């Protein structure tokens, strides 16, 4: 006689399930929800931190590799310095800084070497090697040269010091024994720094047109719902225009306009002082107003005069505006010369 388990035992085993209290119990549910909520908070915090890093111009500046200045012997990030490389120019144009500068400007626009103003026969045309700024202009408009470079602080005094101190000129000969220093090298650097600001504005203007057509309603609604702080302020007043109490102190030199007494306050850049040429300043001002005027009323500490905007703020948390802020900082730092005043050449 075969043994068979009682039917009641089989039914009890087949119907055995995990107690409902173990699955839907309050302790387990709270633990699961708390874990999910904590992970969501961590993800949101990391996303916010990553957005702040990507949209910070100062992080972008400090993340570049270190280089040592030839004059001050300070090690600084490459994005905060000026690079000098060798280039060849015709002998008849070498002595004229204006011709060399126009030659460089034509090369920046077309991306090709510009020929001399008057055609010369091969036996009369001679090329001489000079140190010229490189890497200042945007790579889309002018491709950087390959080869070794000399690094200098972004300061007019540092650039002028390499021709004033003979021992520094000797260090340049290690890079090239035949290269010379142009008579007005600092003016060439300033010209390219201003040109870089115009190039960044032109690229932003192109991207702004595409954004308005593609996703203006989708992105702008979410963007304008939040309030932004200012990454920097751009003064639009000319020195002769009446200024408010907040802007009366910002006169004289670009160092006064770009300096900041607090690390938490955004820097201020005076457009009339950074762009002395009236036509160039008017063009830059019009493009800045067309790009940043929609965001102006959403930025904290925005001021408005009776006759128009006194200043306009560049909003933070906008990665597409980071190159423009960096270009303005480099131009202001070069014209102010604060770094070279603090450290004397060795």
CSV table of C-alpha atoms in Angstrom, one decimal:
chain,number,residue,atom,x,y,z
A,1,UNK,CA,0.0,0.0,0.0
A,2,UNK,CA,1.6,3.2,-1.1
A,3,UNK,CA,1.8,6.1,1.2
A,4,UNK,CA,0.1,9.3,0.1
A,5,UNK,CA,0.3,12.6,1.7
A,6,UNK,CA,-2.9,13.9,3.2
A,7,UNK,CA,-4.7,16.1,0.7
A,8,UNK,CA,-5.0,18.9,3.2
A,9,UNK,CA,-1.2,19.1,3.3
A,10,UNK,CA,-0.8,19.3,-0.5
A,11,UNK,CA,-3.4,22.1,-0.7
A,12,UNK,CA,-1.7,24.0,2.1
A,13,UNK,CA,1.7,23.8,0.4
A,14,UNK,CA,0.3,24.7,-3.0
A,15,UNK,CA,-1.5,27.7,-1.6
A,16,UNK,CA,1.4,28.9,0.5
A,17,UNK,CA,2.5,32.4,-0.6
A,18,UNK,CA,4.6,35.1,0.9
A,19,UNK,CA,2.7,36.9,3.5
A,20,UNK,CA,1.2,40.1,2.3
A,21,UNK,CA,2.6,42.0,5.2
A,22,UNK,CA,6.1,41.3,4.0
A,23,UNK,CA,5.5,42.9,0.6
A,24,UNK,CA,3.1,45.7,1.5
A,25,UNK,CA,4.3,46.3,5.0
A,26,UNK,CA,4.9,49.9,6.0
A,27,UNK,CA,8.6,49.4,6.9
A,28,UNK,CA,9.6,47.8,3.6
A,29,UNK,CA,7.6,50.4,1.6
A,30,UNK,CA,9.1,53.3,3.4
A,31,UNK,CA,12.6,51.9,3.0
A,32,UNK,CA,12.0,51.4,-0.8
A,33,UNK,CA,10.5,54.9,-1.2
A,34,UNK,CA,13.2,56.5,0.9
A,35,UNK,CA,15.9,54.8,-1.2
A,36,UNK,CA,14.3,56.0,-4.5
A,37,UNK,CA,13.8,59.5,-3.2
A,38,UNK,CA,17.4,59.7,-2.0
A,39,UNK,CA,18.7,58.5,-5.3
A,40,UNK,CA,16.6,61.0,-7.1
A,41,UNK,CA,17.9,63.8,-4.9
A,42,UNK,CA,21.5,62.7,-5.6
A,43,UNK,CA,20.8,62.6,-9.3
A,44,UNK,CA,19.2,66.0,-9.2
A,45,UNK,CA,22.1,67.4,-7.2
A,46,UNK,CA,24.7,65.9,-9.6
A,47,UNK,CA,22.8,67.2,-12.6
A,48,UNK,CA,22.7,70.7,-11.1
A,49,UNK,CA,26.4,70.6,-10.2
A,50,UNK,CA,27.3,69.4,-13.7
A,51,UNK,CA,25.2,72.2,-15.2
A,52,UNK,CA,27.0,74.8,-13.0
A,53,UNK,CA,30.4,73.4,-14.1
A,54,UNK,CA,29.6,73.3,-17.8
A,55,UNK,CA,28.2,76.9,-17.7
A,56,UNK,CA,31.0,78.4,-15.6
A,57,UNK,CA,33.5,80.4,-17.6
A,58,UNK,CA,36.0,80.4,-14.7
A,59,UNK,CA,36.0,76.5,-14.6
A,60,UNK,CA,36.6,76.6,-18.4
A,61,UNK,CA,39.6,78.9,-17.9
A,62,UNK,CA,41.1,77.0,-15.0
A,63,UNK,CA,40.7,73.6,-16.7
A,64,UNK,CA,43.2,74.3,-19.4
A,65,UNK,CA,46.8,73.0,-19.1
A,66,UNK,CA,49.4,75.1,-17.2
A,67,UNK,CA,51.9,77.2,-19.0
A,68,UNK,CA,54.7,79.5,-17.6
A,69,UNK,CA,54.8,83.1,-18.5
A,70,UNK,CA,58.1,84.2,-20.1
A,71,UNK,CA,58.1,87.6,-18.3
A,72,UNK,CA,56.6,87.0,-14.8
A,73,UNK,CA,57.6,83.3,-14.6
A,74,UNK,CA,54.2,82.5,-13.2
A,75,UNK,CA,52.5,79.2,-14.1
A,76,UNK,CA,48.9,79.9,-15.2
A,77,UNK,CA,46.2,78.1,-17.3
A,78,UNK,CA,46.8,78.3,-21.0
A,79,UNK,CA,43.4,79.9,-21.6
A,80,UNK,CA,44.5,82.8,-19.5
A,81,UNK,CA,47.6,83.5,-21.5
A,82,UNK,CA,48.8,84.7,-24.9
A,83,UNK,CA,50.7,82.4,-27.2
A,84,UNK,CA,53.4,83.7,-29.6
A,85,UNK,CA,54.6,81.7,-32.6
A,86,UNK,CA,56.8,82.4,-35.6
A,87,UNK,CA,55.5,83.5,-39.0
A,88,UNK,CA,57.0,84.9,-42.2
A,89,UNK,CA,56.2,88.3,-43.7
A,90,UNK,CA,57.6,90.1,-46.7
A,91,UNK,CA,60.6,92.2,-46.0
A,92,UNK,CA,59.0,95.4,-47.2
A,93,UNK,CA,56.1,95.0,-44.9
A,94,UNK,CA,58.0,93.8,-41.9
A,95,UNK,CA,58.8,97.3,-40.6
A,96,UNK,CA,55.2,98.4,-40.8
A,97,UNK,CA,53.1,97.1,-38.0
A,98,UNK,CA,50.0,98.4,-39.8
A,99,UNK,CA,50.7,96.4,-42.9
A,100,UNK,CA,51.5,93.3,-40.8
A,101,UNK,CA,48.3,93.8,-38.8
A,102,UNK,CA,46.2,94.1,-42.0
A,103,UNK,CA,47.9,91.1,-43.4
A,104,UNK,CA,47.0,89.2,-40.3
A,105,UNK,CA,43.4,90.4,-40.5
A,106,UNK,CA,42.9,89.3,-44.1
A,107,UNK,CA,44.4,85.9,-43.2
A,108,UNK,CA,41.9,85.6,-40.3
A,109,UNK,CA,38.9,86.2,-42.5
A,110,UNK,CA,39.9,84.0,-45.5
A,111,UNK,CA,42.0,81.4,-43.7
A,112,UNK,CA,44.7,81.7,-46.3
A,113,UNK,CA,48.0,83.7,-46.5
A,114,UNK,CA,47.4,87.1,-47.9
A,115,UNK,CA,49.7,88.4,-50.5
A,116,UNK,CA,51.5,91.8,-50.4
A,117,UNK,CA,49.7,94.9,-51.5
A,118,UNK,CA,51.9,95.3,-54.6
A,119,UNK,CA,53.2,92.3,-56.6
A,120,UNK,CA,57.0,91.8,-56.2
A,121,UNK,CA,59.3,89.9,-58.4
A,122,UNK,CA,60.8,86.7,-56.9
A,123,UNK,CA,64.3,88.2,-56.7
A,124,UNK,CA,63.1,91.2,-54.8
A,125,UNK,CA,60.6,89.5,-52.5
A,126,UNK,CA,62.2,88.4,-49.2
A,127,UNK,CA,60.6,86.9,-46.2
A,128,UNK,CA,61.5,87.6,-42.6
A,129,UNK,CA,60.5,85.6,-39.5
A,130,UNK,CA,58.6,87.4,-36.7
A,131,UNK,CA,56.9,86.5,-33.5
A,132,UNK,CA,53.1,86.9,-33.9
A,133,UNK,CA,50.1,86.1,-31.6
A,134,UNK,CA,48.5,82.7,-32.3
A,135,UNK,CA,45.4,80.9,-31.0
A,136,UNK,CA,43.5,84.1,-30.1
A,137,UNK,CA,41.1,84.0,-33.0
A,138,UNK,CA,38.3,81.4,-33.2
A,139,UNK,CA,39.4,78.2,-34.8
A,140,UNK,CA,36.3,78.4,-37.2
A,141,UNK,CA,37.7,81.6,-38.7
A,142,UNK,CA,41.5,81.0,-38.4
A,143,UNK,CA,43.2,77.6,-37.8
A,144,UNK,CA,46.0,77.8,-35.2
A,145,UNK,CA,49.5,77.1,-36.2
A,146,UNK,CA,51.4,74.0,-35.2
A,147,UNK,CA,54.7,74.1,-33.4
A,148,UNK,CA,56.2,75.4,-30.2
A,149,UNK,CA,55.0,78.6,-28.6
A,150,UNK,CA,56.0,81.3,-26.1
A,151,UNK,CA,53.4,82.0,-23.4
A,152,UNK,CA,52.8,85.4,-21.9
A,153,UNK,CA,50.3,86.7,-19.3
A,154,UNK,CA,47.2,88.3,-20.8
A,155,UNK,CA,48.5,91.8,-20.2
A,156,UNK,CA,49.7,94.6,-22.4
A,157,UNK,CA,52.7,95.3,-20.1
A,158,UNK,CA,53.8,91.7,-20.4
A,159,UNK,CA,53.7,91.8,-24.2
A,160,UNK,CA,55.6,95.1,-24.3
A,161,UNK,CA,58.2,93.8,-21.7
A,162,UNK,CA,59.7,91.2,-24.1
A,163,UNK,CA,61.0,93.9,-26.3
A,164,UNK,CA,62.1,96.1,-23.4
A,165,UNK,CA,64.2,93.5,-21.6
A,166,UNK,CA,67.1,92.1,-23.5
A,167,UNK,CA,67.4,89.0,-21.4
A,168,UNK,CA,63.8,88.1,-22.4
A,169,UNK,CA,64.6,88.6,-26.0
A,170,UNK,CA,67.5,86.1,-25.5
A,171,UNK,CA,65.0,83.5,-24.3
A,172,UNK,CA,63.0,84.0,-27.4
A,173,UNK,CA,66.0,83.1,-29.5
A,174,UNK,CA,65.8,79.5,-28.1
A,175,UNK,CA,62.6,79.1,-30.0
A,176,UNK,CA,63.9,80.8,-33.2
A,177,UNK,CA,67.3,82.4,-33.6
A,178,UNK,CA,66.2,84.4,-36.6
A,179,UNK,CA,62.7,85.6,-35.5
A,180,UNK,CA,62.2,89.2,-34.6
A,181,UNK,CA,59.7,91.0,-32.4
A,182,UNK,CA,57.3,93.4,-34.4
A,183,UNK,CA,57.5,97.0,-33.3
A,184,UNK,CA,53.8,97.1,-32.2
A,185,UNK,CA,53.2,93.6,-31.1
A,186,UNK,CA,50.8,94.7,-28.3
A,187,UNK,CA,48.5,96.4,-30.8
A,188,UNK,CA,48.3,93.2,-32.9
A,189,UNK,CA,47.3,91.3,-29.8
A,190,UNK,CA,44.7,93.8,-28.8
A,191,UNK,CA,43.3,93.8,-32.4
A,192,UNK,CA,42.9,90.0,-32.3
A,193,UNK,CA,41.3,90.0,-28.8
A,194,UNK,CA,38.7,92.5,-30.0
A,195,UNK,CA,38.2,90.5,-33.2
A,196,UNK,CA,37.6,87.4,-31.0
A,197,UNK,CA,34.8,89.1,-29.2
A,198,UNK,CA,33.2,90.0,-32.6
A,199,UNK,CA,33.6,86.4,-33.7
A,200,UNK,CA,31.9,85.0,-30.6
A,201,UNK,CA,29.0,87.4,-31.1
A,202,UNK,CA,28.7,86.4,-34.8
A,203,UNK,CA,28.6,82.7,-33.9
A,204,UNK,CA,26.0,83.4,-31.2
A,205,UNK,CA,23.9,85.4,-33.7
A,206,UNK,CA,23.9,82.5,-36.1
A,207,UNK,CA,22.9,80.0,-33.4
A,208,UNK,CA,20.2,82.4,-32.1
A,209,UNK,CA,18.6,82.5,-35.5
A,210,UNK,CA,18.5,78.7,-35.7
A,211,UNK,CA,17.1,78.5,-32.2
A,212,UNK,CA,14.3,80.9,-32.8
A,213,UNK,CA,13.2,78.8,-35.8
A,214,UNK,CA,13.6,75.4,-34.3
A,215,UNK,CA,12.8,75.3,-30.6
A,216,UNK,CA,12.0,78.8,-29.4
A,217,UNK,CA,8.7,78.0,-27.9
A,218,UNK,CA,9.9,74.8,-26.2
A,219,UNK,CA,13.3,76.0,-24.7
A,220,UNK,CA,12.5,79.6,-24.1
A,221,UNK,CA,9.5,78.9,-21.9
A,222,UNK,CA,11.5,76.6,-19.6
A,223,UNK,CA,14.4,79.0,-19.6
A,224,UNK,CA,12.5,82.2,-18.7
A,225,UNK,CA,10.6,80.5,-15.9
A,226,UNK,CA,13.7,80.5,-13.7
A,227,UNK,CA,15.6,83.5,-12.5
A,228,UNK,CA,19.2,83.8,-13.4
A,229,UNK,CA,22.2,85.5,-11.8
A,230,UNK,CA,24.7,87.6,-13.8
A,231,UNK,CA,27.9,86.0,-15.0
A,232,UNK,CA,29.2,89.5,-15.9
A,233,UNK,CA,27.9,93.0,-16.6
A,234,UNK,CA,28.6,94.9,-19.8
A,235,UNK,CA,28.6,98.7,-19.5
A,236,UNK,CA,27.0,100.3,-22.5
A,237,UNK,CA,27.5,104.0,-21.6
A,238,UNK,CA,30.1,106.1,-23.3
A,239,UNK,CA,32.4,108.1,-21.0
A,240,UNK,CA,30.6,111.3,-22.0
A,241,UNK,CA,27.1,110.0,-21.2
A,242,UNK,CA,25.5,110.7,-17.8
A,243,UNK,CA,25.9,107.8,-15.4
A,244,UNK,CA,24.0,106.8,-12.4
A,245,UNK,CA,25.4,106.5,-8.9
A,246,UNK,CA,26.3,102.9,-9.5
A,247,UNK,CA,28.3,103.6,-12.6
A,248,UNK,CA,30.0,106.9,-11.8
A,249,UNK,CA,33.0,105.1,-10.3
A,250,UNK,CA,33.5,103.0,-13.5
A,251,UNK,CA,35.6,105.5,-15.5
A,252,UNK,CA,39.2,105.9,-16.5
A,253,UNK,CA,40.6,102.6,-17.4
A,254,UNK,CA,39.3,99.1,-18.3
A,255,UNK,CA,40.9,97.8,-15.0
A,256,UNK,CA,38.4,99.9,-13.0
A,257,UNK,CA,35.5,98.6,-15.1
A,258,UNK,CA,36.6,95.0,-15.0
A,259,UNK,CA,37.9,94.7,-11.4
A,260,UNK,CA,35.7,93.4,-8.6
A,261,UNK,CA,36.2,93.9,-4.9
A,262,UNK,CA,34.3,90.7,-4.0
A,263,UNK,CA,34.8,87.2,-5.4
A,264,UNK,CA,31.0,86.7,-5.4
A,265,UNK,CA,30.2,89.9,-7.4
A,266,UNK,CA,30.2,89.5,-11.2
A,267,UNK,CA,32.8,91.5,-13.1
A,268,UNK,CA,31.9,94.6,-15.1
A,269,UNK,CA,33.3,95.4,-18.5
A,270,UNK,CA,33.1,98.9,-20.0
A,271,UNK,CA,32.3,98.5,-23.7
A,272,UNK,CA,33.4,102.1,-24.6
A,273,UNK,CA,36.8,101.5,-23.0
A,274,UNK,CA,37.4,98.1,-24.5
A,275,UNK,CA,36.4,99.2,-28.0
A,276,UNK,CA,37.7,102.7,-28.6
A,277,UNK,CA,36.7,102.7,-32.3
A,278,UNK,CA,33.2,104.1,-32.7
A,279,UNK,CA,32.1,101.9,-35.6
A,280,UNK,CA,33.4,98.7,-34.0
A,281,UNK,CA,31.8,99.6,-30.7
A,282,UNK,CA,28.4,100.4,-32.3
A,283,UNK,CA,28.4,97.1,-34.1
A,284,UNK,CA,29.3,95.1,-31.0
A,285,UNK,CA,26.7,97.0,-28.9
A,286,UNK,CA,23.9,96.3,-31.4
A,287,UNK,CA,24.7,92.6,-31.5
A,288,UNK,CA,24.9,92.4,-27.7
A,289,UNK,CA,21.6,94.1,-27.3
A,290,UNK,CA,19.9,91.9,-29.9
A,291,UNK,CA,21.2,88.7,-28.2
A,292,UNK,CA,20.9,89.6,-24.5
A,293,UNK,CA,18.0,92.0,-24.3
A,294,UNK,CA,15.4,89.2,-24.0
A,295,UNK,CA,17.2,87.8,-21.0
A,296,UNK,CA,17.9,91.2,-19.4
A,297,UNK,CA,14.7,91.5,-17.3
A,298,UNK,CA,15.2,88.0,-15.8
A,299,UNK,CA,18.7,88.7,-14.4
A,300,UNK,CA,19.2,90.0,-10.9
A,301,UNK,CA,20.6,93.5,-10.3
A,302,UNK,CA,19.6,94.7,-13.8
A,303,UNK,CA,19.5,98.5,-14.1
A,304,UNK,CA,17.7,100.6,-16.7
A,305,UNK,CA,18.1,104.3,-17.3
A,306,UNK,CA,15.4,106.7,-18.6
A,307,UNK,CA,17.0,107.0,-22.0
A,308,UNK,CA,17.7,103.2,-22.4
A,309,UNK,CA,19.9,100.5,-20.9
A,310,UNK,CA,22.9,101.6,-18.9
A,311,UNK,CA,24.3,98.1,-18.7
A,312,UNK,CA,23.3,94.6,-19.7
A,313,UNK,CA,23.9,91.5,-17.8
A,314,UNK,CA,25.2,88.2,-19.3
A,315,UNK,CA,23.1,85.5,-17.6
A,316,UNK,CA,24.7,82.6,-15.9
A,317,UNK,CA,23.8,78.9,-16.4
A,318,UNK,CA,24.0,79.4,-20.2
A,319,UNK,CA,26.9,77.3,-21.6
A,320,UNK,CA,26.5,78.9,-25.1
A,321,UNK,CA,27.5,82.3,-23.6
A,322,UNK,CA,30.7,81.0,-21.9
A,323,UNK,CA,33.0,81.7,-24.8
A,324,UNK,CA,31.8,85.3,-25.0
A,325,UNK,CA,32.4,85.9,-21.3
A,326,UNK,CA,35.9,84.4,-21.6
A,327,UNK,CA,36.7,86.6,-24.7
A,328,UNK,CA,35.5,89.7,-22.7
A,329,UNK,CA,37.6,88.7,-19.7
A,330,UNK,CA,40.8,88.2,-21.9
A,331,UNK,CA,40.3,91.6,-23.6
A,332,UNK,CA,39.8,93.4,-20.3
A,333,UNK,CA,42.7,91.6,-18.6
A,334,UNK,CA,45.0,92.6,-21.5
A,335,UNK,CA,44.0,96.3,-21.4
A,336,UNK,CA,44.1,96.6,-17.7
A,337,UNK,CA,47.5,95.0,-17.1
A,338,UNK,CA,46.9,94.3,-13.5
A,339,UNK,CA,48.7,91.0,-13.5
A,340,UNK,CA,52.0,92.4,-14.8
A,341,UNK,CA,51.9,95.3,-12.3
A,342,UNK,CA,51.8,92.8,-9.4
A,343,UNK,CA,54.9,90.9,-10.5
A,344,UNK,CA,58.0,92.5,-11.9
A,345,UNK,CA,60.0,90.7,-14.6
A,346,UNK,CA,62.9,88.6,-13.4
